[in-house]
mmCIF file with all atom_site columns, C-alpha atoms in Angstrom:
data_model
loop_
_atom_site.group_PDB
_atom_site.id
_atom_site.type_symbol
_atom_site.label_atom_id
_atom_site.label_alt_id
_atom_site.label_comp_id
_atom_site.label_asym_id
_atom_site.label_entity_id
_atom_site.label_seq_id
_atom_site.pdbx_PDB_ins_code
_atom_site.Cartn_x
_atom_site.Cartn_y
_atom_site.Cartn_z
_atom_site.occupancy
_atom_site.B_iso_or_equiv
_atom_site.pdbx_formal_charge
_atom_site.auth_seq_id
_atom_site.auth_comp_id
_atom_site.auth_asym_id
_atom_site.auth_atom_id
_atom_site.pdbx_PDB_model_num
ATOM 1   C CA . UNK A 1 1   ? -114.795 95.706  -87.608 1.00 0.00 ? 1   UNK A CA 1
ATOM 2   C CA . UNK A 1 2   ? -113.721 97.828  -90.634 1.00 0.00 ? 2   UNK A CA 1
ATOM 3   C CA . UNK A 1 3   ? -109.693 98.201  -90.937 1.00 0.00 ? 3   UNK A CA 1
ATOM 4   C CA . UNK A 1 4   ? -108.169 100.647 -93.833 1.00 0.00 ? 4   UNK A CA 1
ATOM 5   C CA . UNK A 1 5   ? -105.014 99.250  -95.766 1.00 0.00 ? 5   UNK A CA 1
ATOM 6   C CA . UNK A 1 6   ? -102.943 100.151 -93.082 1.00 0.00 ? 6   UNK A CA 1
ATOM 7   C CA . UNK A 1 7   ? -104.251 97.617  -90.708 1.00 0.00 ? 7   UNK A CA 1
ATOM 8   C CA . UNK A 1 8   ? -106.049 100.202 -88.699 1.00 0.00 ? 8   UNK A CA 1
ATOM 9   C CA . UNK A 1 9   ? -109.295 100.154 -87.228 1.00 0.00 ? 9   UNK A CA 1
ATOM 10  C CA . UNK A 1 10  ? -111.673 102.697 -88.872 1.00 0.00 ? 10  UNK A CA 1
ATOM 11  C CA . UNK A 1 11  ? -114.567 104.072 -86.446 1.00 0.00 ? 11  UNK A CA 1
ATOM 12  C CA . UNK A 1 12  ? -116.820 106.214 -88.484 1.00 0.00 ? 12  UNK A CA 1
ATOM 13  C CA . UNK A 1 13  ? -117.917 108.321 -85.975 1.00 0.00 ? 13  UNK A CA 1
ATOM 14  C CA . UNK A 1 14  ? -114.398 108.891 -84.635 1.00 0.00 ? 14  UNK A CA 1
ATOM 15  C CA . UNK A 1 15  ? -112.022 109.077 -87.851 1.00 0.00 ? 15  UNK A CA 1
ATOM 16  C CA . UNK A 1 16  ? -108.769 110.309 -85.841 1.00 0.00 ? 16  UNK A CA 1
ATOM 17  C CA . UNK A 1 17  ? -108.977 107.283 -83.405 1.00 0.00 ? 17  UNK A CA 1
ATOM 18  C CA . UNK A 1 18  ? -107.235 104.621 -85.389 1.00 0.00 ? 18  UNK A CA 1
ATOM 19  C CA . UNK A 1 19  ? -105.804 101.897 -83.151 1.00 0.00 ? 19  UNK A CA 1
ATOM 20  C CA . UNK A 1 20  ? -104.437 98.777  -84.821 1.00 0.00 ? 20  UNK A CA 1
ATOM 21  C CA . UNK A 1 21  ? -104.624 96.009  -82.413 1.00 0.00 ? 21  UNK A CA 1
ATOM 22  C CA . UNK A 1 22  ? -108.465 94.843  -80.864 1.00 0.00 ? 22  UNK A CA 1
ATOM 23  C CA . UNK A 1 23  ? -108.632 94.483  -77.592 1.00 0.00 ? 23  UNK A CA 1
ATOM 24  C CA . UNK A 1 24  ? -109.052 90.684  -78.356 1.00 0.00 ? 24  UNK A CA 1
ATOM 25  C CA . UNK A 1 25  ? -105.380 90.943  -80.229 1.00 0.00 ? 25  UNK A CA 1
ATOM 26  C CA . UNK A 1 26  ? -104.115 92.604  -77.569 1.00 0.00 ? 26  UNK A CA 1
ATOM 27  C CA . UNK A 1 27  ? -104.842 90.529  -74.732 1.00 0.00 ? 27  UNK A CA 1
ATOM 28  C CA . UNK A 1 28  ? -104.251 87.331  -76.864 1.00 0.00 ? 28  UNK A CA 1
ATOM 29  C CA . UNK A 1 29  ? -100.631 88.490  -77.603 1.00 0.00 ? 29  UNK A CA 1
ATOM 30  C CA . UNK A 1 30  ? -99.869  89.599  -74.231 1.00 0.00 ? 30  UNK A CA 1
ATOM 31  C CA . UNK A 1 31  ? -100.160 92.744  -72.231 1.00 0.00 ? 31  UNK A CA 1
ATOM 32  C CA . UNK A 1 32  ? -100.197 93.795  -68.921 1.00 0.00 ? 32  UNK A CA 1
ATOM 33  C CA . UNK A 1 33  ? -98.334  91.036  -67.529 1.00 0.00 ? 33  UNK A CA 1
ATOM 34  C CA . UNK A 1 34  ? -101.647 89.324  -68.081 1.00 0.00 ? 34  UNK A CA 1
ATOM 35  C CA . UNK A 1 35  ? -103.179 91.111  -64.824 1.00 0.00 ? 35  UNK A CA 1
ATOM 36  C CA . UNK A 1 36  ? -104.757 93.982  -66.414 1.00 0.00 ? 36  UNK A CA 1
ATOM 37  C CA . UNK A 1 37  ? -108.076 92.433  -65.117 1.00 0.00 ? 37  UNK A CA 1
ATOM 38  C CA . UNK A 1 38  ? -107.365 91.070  -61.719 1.00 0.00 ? 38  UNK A CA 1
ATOM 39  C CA . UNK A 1 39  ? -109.331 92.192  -58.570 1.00 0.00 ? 39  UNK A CA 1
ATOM 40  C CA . UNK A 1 40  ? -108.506 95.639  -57.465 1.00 0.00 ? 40  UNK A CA 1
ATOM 41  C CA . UNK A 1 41  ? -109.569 98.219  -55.067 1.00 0.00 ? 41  UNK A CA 1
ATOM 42  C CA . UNK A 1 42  ? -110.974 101.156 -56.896 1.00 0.00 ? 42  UNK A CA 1
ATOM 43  C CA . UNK A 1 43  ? -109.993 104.478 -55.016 1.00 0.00 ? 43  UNK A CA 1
ATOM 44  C CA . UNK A 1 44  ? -112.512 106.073 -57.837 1.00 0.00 ? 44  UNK A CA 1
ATOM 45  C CA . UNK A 1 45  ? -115.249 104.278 -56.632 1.00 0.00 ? 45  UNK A CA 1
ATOM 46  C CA . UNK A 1 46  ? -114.703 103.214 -52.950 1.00 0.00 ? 46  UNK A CA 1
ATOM 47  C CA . UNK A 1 47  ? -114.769 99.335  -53.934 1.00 0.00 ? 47  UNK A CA 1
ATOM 48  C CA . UNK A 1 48  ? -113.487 95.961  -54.551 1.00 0.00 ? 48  UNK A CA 1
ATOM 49  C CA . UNK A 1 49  ? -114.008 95.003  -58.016 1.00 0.00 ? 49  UNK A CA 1
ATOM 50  C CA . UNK A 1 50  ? -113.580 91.598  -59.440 1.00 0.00 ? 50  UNK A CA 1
ATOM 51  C CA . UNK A 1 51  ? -114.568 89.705  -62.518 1.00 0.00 ? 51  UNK A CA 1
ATOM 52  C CA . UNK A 1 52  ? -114.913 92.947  -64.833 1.00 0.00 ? 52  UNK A CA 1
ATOM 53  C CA . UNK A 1 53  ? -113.655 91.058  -68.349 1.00 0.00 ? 53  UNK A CA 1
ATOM 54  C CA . UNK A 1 54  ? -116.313 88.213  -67.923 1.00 0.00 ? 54  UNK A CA 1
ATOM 55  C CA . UNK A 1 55  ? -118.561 91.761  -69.512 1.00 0.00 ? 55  UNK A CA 1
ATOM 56  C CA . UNK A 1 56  ? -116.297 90.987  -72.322 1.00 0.00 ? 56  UNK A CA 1
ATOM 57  C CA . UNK A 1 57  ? -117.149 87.173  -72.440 1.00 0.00 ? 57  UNK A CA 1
ATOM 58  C CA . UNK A 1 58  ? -117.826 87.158  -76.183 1.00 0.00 ? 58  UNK A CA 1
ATOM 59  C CA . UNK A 1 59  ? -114.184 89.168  -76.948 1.00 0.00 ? 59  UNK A CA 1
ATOM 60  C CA . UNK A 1 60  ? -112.534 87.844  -75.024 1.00 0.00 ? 60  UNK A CA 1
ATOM 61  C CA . UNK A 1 61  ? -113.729 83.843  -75.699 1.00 0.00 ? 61  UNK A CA 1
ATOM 62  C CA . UNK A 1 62  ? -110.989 81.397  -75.321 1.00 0.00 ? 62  UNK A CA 1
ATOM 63  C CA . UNK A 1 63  ? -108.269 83.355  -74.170 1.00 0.00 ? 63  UNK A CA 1
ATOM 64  C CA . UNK A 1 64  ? -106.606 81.835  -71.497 1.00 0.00 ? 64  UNK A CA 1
ATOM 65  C CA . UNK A 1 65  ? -107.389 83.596  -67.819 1.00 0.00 ? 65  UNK A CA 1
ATOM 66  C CA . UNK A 1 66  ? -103.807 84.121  -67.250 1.00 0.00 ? 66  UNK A CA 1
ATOM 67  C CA . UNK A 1 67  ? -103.702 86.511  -70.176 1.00 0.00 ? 67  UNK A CA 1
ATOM 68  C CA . UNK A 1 68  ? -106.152 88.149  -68.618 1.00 0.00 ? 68  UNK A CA 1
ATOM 69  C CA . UNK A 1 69  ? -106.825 88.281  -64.730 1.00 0.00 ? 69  UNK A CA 1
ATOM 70  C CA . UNK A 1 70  ? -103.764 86.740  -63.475 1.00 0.00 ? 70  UNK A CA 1
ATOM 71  C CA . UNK A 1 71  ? -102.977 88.336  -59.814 1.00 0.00 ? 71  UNK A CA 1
ATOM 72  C CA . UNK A 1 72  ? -99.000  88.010  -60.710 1.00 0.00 ? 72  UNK A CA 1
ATOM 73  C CA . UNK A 1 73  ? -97.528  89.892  -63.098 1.00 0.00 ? 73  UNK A CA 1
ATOM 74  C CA . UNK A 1 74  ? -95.836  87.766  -65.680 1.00 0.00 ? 74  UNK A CA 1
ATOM 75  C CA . UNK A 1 75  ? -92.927  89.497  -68.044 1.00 0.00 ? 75  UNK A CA 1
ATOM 76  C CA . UNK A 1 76  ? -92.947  86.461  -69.922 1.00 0.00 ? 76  UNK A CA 1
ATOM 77  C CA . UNK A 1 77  ? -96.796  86.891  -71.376 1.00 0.00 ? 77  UNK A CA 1
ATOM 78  C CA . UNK A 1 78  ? -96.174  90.358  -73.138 1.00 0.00 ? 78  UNK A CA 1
ATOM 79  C CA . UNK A 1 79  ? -96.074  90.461  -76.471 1.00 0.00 ? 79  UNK A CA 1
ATOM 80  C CA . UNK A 1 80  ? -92.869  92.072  -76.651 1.00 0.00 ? 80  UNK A CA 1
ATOM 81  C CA . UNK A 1 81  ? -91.636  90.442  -72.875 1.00 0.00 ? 81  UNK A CA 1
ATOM 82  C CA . UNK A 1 82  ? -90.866  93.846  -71.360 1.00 0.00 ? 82  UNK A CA 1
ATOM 83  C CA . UNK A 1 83  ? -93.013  95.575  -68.429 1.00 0.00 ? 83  UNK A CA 1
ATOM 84  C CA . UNK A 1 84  ? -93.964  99.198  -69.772 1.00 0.00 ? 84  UNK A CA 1
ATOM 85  C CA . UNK A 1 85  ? -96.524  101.245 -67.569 1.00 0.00 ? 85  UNK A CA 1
ATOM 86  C CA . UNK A 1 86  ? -97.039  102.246 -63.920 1.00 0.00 ? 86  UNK A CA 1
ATOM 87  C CA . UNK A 1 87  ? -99.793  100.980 -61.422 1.00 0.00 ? 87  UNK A CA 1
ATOM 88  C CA . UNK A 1 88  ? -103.206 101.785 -61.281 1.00 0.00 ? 88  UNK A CA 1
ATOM 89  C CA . UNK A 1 89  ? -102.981 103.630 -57.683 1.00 0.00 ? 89  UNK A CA 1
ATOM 90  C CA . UNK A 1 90  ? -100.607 106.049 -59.672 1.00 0.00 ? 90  UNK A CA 1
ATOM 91  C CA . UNK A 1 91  ? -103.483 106.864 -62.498 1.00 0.00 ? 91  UNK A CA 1
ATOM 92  C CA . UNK A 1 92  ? -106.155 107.101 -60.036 1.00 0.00 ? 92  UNK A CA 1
ATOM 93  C CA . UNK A 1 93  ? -104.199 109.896 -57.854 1.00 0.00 ? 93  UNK A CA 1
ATOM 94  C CA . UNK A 1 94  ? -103.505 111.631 -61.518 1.00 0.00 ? 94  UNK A CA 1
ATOM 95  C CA . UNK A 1 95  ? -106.944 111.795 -61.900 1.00 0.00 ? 95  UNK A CA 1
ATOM 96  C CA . UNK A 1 96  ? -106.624 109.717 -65.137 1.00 0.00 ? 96  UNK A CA 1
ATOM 97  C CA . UNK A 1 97  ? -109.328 107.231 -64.281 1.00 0.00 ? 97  UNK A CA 1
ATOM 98  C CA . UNK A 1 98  ? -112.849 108.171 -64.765 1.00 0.00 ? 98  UNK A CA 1
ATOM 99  C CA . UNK A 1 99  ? -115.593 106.303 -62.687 1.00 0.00 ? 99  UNK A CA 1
ATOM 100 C CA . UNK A 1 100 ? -117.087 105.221 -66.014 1.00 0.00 ? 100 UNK A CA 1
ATOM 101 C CA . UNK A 1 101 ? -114.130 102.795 -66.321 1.00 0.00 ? 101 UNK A CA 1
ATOM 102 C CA . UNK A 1 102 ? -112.832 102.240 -62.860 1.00 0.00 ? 102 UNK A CA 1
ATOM 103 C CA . UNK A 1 103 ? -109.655 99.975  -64.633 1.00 0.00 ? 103 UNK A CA 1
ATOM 104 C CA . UNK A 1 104 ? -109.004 102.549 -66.587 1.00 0.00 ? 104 UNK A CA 1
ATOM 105 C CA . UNK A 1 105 ? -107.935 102.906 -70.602 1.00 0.00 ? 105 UNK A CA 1
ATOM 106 C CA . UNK A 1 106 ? -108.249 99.688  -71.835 1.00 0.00 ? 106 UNK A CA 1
ATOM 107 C CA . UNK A 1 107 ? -111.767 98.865  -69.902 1.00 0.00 ? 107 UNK A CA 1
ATOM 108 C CA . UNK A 1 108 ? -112.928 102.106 -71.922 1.00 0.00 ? 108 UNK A CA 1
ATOM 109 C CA . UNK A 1 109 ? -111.513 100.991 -74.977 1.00 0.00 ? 109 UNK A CA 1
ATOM 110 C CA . UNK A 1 110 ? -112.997 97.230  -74.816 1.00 0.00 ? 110 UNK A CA 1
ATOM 111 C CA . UNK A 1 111 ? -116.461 99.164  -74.231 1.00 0.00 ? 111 UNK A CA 1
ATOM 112 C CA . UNK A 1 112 ? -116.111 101.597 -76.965 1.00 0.00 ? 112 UNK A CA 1
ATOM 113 C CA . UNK A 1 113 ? -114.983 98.779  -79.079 1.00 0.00 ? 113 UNK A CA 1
ATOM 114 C CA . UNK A 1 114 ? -118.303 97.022  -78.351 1.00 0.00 ? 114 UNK A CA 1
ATOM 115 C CA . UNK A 1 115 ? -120.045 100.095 -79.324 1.00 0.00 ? 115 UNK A CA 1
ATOM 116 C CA . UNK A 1 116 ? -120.529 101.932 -76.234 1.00 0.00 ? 116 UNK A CA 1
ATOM 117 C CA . UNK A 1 117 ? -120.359 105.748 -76.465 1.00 0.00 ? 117 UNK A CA 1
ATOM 118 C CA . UNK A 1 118 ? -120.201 107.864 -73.656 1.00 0.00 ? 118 UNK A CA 1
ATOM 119 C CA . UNK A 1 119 ? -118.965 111.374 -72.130 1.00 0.00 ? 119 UNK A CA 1
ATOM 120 C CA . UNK A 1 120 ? -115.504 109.950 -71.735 1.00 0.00 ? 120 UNK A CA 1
ATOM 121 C CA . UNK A 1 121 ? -114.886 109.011 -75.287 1.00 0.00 ? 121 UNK A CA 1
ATOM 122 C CA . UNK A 1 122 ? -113.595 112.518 -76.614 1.00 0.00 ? 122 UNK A CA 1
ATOM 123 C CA . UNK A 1 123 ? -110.701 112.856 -73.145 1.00 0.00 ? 123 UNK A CA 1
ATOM 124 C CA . UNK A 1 124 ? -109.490 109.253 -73.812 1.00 0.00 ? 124 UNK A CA 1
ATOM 125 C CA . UNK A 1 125 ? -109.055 109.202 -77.691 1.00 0.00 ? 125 UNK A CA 1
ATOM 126 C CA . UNK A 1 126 ? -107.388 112.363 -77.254 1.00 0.00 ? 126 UNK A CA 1
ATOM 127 C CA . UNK A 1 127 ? -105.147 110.191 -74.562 1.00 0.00 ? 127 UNK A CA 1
ATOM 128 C CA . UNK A 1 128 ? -104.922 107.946 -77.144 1.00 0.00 ? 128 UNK A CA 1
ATOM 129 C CA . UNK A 1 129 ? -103.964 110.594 -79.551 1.00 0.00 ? 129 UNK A CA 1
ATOM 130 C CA . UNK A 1 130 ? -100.865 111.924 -77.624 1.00 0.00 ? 130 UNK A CA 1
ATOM 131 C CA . UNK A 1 131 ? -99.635  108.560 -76.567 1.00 0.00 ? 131 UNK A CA 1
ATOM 132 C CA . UNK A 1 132 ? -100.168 106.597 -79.577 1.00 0.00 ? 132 UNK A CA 1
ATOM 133 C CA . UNK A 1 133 ? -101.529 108.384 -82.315 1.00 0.00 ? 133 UNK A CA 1
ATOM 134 C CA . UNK A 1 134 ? -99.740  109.671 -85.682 1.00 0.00 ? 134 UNK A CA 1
ATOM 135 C CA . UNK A 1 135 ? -97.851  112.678 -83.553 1.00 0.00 ? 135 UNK A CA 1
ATOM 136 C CA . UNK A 1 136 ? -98.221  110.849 -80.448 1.00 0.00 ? 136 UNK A CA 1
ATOM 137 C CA . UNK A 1 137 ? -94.723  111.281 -78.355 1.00 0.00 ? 137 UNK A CA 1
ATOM 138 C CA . UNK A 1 138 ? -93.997  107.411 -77.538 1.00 0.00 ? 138 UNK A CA 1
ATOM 139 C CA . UNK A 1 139 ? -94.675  106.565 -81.470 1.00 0.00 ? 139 UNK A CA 1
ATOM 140 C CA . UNK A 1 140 ? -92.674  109.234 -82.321 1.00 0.00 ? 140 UNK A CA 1
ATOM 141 C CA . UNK A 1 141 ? -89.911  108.270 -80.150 1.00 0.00 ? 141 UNK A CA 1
ATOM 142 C CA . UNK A 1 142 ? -90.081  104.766 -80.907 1.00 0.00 ? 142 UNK A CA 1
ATOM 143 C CA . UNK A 1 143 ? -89.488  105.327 -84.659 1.00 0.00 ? 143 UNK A CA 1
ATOM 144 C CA . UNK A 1 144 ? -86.994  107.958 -83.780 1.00 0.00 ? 144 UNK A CA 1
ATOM 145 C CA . UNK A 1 145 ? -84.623  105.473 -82.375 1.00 0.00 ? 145 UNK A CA 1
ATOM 146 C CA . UNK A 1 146 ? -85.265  103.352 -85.088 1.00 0.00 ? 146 UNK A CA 1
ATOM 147 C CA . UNK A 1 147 ? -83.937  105.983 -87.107 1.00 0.00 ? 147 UNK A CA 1
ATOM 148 C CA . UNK A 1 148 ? -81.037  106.436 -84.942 1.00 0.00 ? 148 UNK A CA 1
ATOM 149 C CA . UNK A 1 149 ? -79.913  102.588 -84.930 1.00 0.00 ? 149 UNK A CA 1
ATOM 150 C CA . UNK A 1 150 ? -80.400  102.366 -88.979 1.00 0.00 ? 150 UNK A CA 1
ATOM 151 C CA . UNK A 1 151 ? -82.440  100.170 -88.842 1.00 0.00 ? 151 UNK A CA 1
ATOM 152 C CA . UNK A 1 152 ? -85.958  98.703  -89.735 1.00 0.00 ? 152 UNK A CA 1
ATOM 153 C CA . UNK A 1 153 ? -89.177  99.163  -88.403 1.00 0.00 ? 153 UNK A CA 1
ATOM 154 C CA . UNK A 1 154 ? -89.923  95.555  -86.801 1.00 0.00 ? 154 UNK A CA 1
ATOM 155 C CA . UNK A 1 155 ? -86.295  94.945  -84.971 1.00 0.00 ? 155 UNK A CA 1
ATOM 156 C CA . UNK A 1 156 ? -88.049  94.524  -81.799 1.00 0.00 ? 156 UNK A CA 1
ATOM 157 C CA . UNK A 1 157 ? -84.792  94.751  -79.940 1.00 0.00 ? 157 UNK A CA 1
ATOM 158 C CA . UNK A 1 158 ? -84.749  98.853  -80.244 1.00 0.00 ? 158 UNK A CA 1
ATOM 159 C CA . UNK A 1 159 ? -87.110  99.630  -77.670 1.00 0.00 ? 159 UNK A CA 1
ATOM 160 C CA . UNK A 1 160 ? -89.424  96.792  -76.242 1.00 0.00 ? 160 UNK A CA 1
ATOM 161 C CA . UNK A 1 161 ? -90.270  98.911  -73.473 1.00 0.00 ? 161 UNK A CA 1
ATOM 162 C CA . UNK A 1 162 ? -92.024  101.773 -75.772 1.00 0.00 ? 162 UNK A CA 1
ATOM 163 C CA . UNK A 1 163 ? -93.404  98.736  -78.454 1.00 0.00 ? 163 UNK A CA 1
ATOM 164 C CA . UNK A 1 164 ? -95.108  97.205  -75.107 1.00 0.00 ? 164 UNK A CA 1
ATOM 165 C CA . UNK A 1 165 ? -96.144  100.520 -74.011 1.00 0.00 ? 165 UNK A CA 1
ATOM 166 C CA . UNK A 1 166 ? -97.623  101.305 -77.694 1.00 0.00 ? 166 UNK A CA 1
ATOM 167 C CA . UNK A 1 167 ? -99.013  97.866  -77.901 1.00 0.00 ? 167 UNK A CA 1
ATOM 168 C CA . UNK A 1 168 ? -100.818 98.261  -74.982 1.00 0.00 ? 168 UNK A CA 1
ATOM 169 C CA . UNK A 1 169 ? -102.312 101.525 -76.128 1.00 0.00 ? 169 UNK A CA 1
ATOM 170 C CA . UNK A 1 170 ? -103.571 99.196  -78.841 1.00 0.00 ? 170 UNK A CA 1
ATOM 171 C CA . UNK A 1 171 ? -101.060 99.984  -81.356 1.00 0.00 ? 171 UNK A CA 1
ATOM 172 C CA . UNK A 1 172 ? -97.887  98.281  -83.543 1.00 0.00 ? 172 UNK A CA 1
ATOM 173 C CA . UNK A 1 173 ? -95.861  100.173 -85.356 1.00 0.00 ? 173 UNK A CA 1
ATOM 174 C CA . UNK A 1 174 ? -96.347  99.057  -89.191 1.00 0.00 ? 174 UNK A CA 1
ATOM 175 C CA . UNK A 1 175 ? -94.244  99.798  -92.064 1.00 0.00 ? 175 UNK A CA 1
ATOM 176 C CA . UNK A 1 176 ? -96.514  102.075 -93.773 1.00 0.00 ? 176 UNK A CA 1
ATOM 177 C CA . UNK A 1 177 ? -96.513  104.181 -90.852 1.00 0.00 ? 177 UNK A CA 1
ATOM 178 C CA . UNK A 1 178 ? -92.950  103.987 -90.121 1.00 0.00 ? 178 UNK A CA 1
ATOM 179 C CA . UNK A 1 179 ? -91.881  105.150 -93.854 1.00 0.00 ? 179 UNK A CA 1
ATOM 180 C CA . UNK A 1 180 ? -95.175  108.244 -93.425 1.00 0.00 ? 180 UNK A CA 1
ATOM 181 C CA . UNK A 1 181 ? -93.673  109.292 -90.625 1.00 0.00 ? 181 UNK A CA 1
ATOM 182 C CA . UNK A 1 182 ? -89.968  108.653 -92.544 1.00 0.00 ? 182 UNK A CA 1
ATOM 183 C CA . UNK A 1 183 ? -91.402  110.365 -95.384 1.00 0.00 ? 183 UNK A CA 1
ATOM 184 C CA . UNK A 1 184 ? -93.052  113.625 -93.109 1.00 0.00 ? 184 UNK A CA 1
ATOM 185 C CA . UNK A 1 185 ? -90.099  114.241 -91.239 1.00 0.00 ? 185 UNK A CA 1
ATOM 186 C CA . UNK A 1 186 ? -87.708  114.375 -94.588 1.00 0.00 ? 186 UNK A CA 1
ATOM 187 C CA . UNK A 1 187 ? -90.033  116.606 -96.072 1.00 0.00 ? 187 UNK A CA 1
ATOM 188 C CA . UNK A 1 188 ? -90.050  119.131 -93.110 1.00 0.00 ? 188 UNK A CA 1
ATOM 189 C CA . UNK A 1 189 ? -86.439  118.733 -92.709 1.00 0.00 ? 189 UNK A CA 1
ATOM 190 C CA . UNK A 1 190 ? -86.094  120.166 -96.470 1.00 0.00 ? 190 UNK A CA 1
ATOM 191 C CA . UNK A 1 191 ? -88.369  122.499 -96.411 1.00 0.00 ? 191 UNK A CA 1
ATOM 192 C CA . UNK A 1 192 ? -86.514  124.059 -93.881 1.00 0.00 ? 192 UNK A CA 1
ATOM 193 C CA . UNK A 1 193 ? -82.987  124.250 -95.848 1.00 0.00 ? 193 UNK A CA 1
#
């Protein structure tokens, strides 16, 4: 996989969709409470489903089972030990969870990571997008209250709860884009004088 000098991920045929954390990195450092791929009932499609990473055998190699389909949620595995996110029941009566990916974001990204393409691709990197992205509102918010505390870009004790969030939206705030960002919002804030 091609990254730019950021760190990001670079998909050719999707330029604006630049996560920085693999689905491998993000399971590996802890998401979900490692049950993201437990057995669930899927509203979407009227079934049980089970065993749904073992598709990703070859990405997911090695990583230890609890990181992955663990059936109790563990605060303790997440990269940044916080629980961000609400329950799948919640996306599926949203309407947020197409039948293409009954377990929703993340199943869609480990696919399209693999190099499936499908009718879903342009509604969830525009998810993606407003969640996580350059403008998105929780990366936005995040480095706001960095701002606001004076302080730097990786002092994971300003908002764990919005770094797990981002994290699991397969993104960590860097310090290139902190000091973009930094730089954008400086500029617009004098241009306005």
């Amino acid at each position: 996989m091609k990254r730019n000098d950021s760190g990001s991920l670079l998909f050719d045929d999707v330029p604006v969709f630049t996560p920085n954390l693999s689905p491998r990195e993000m399971f590996e450092q802890g998401c979900f409470g490692g049950t993201y791929w437990r057995p669930i009932h899927s509203r979407v499609l009227g079934m049980k489903l089970a065993d749904q990473h073992l598709e990703f055998e070859e990405l997911f190699h090695g990583i230890d089972e609890d990181l992955l389909a663990g059936t109790e949620f563990n605060r303790e595995v997440n990269r940044y030990r916080a629980k961000s996110g609400t329950t799948l029941e919640l996306w599926e009566s949203k309407g947020w969870i197409h039948a293409l990916d009954p377990y929703g974001w993340v199943q869609w990204y480990c696919r399209f990571f693999s190099g499936r393409r499908c009718e879903d691709d342009q509604r969830q990197v525009k998810r993606w997008c407003n969640f996580a992205g350059p403008k998105g509102r929780f990366r936005r918010q995040l480095i706001s209250r960095i701002i606001q505390n004076d302080t730097t870009f990786n002092d994971e004790s300003v908002s764990p709860v919005i770094r797990q969030g981002l994290h699991q939206w397969g993104y960590v705030l860097t310090e290139s884009d902190f000091e973009k960002d930094c730089l954008e919002r400086w500029s617009r804030f004098h241009q306005n004088e």
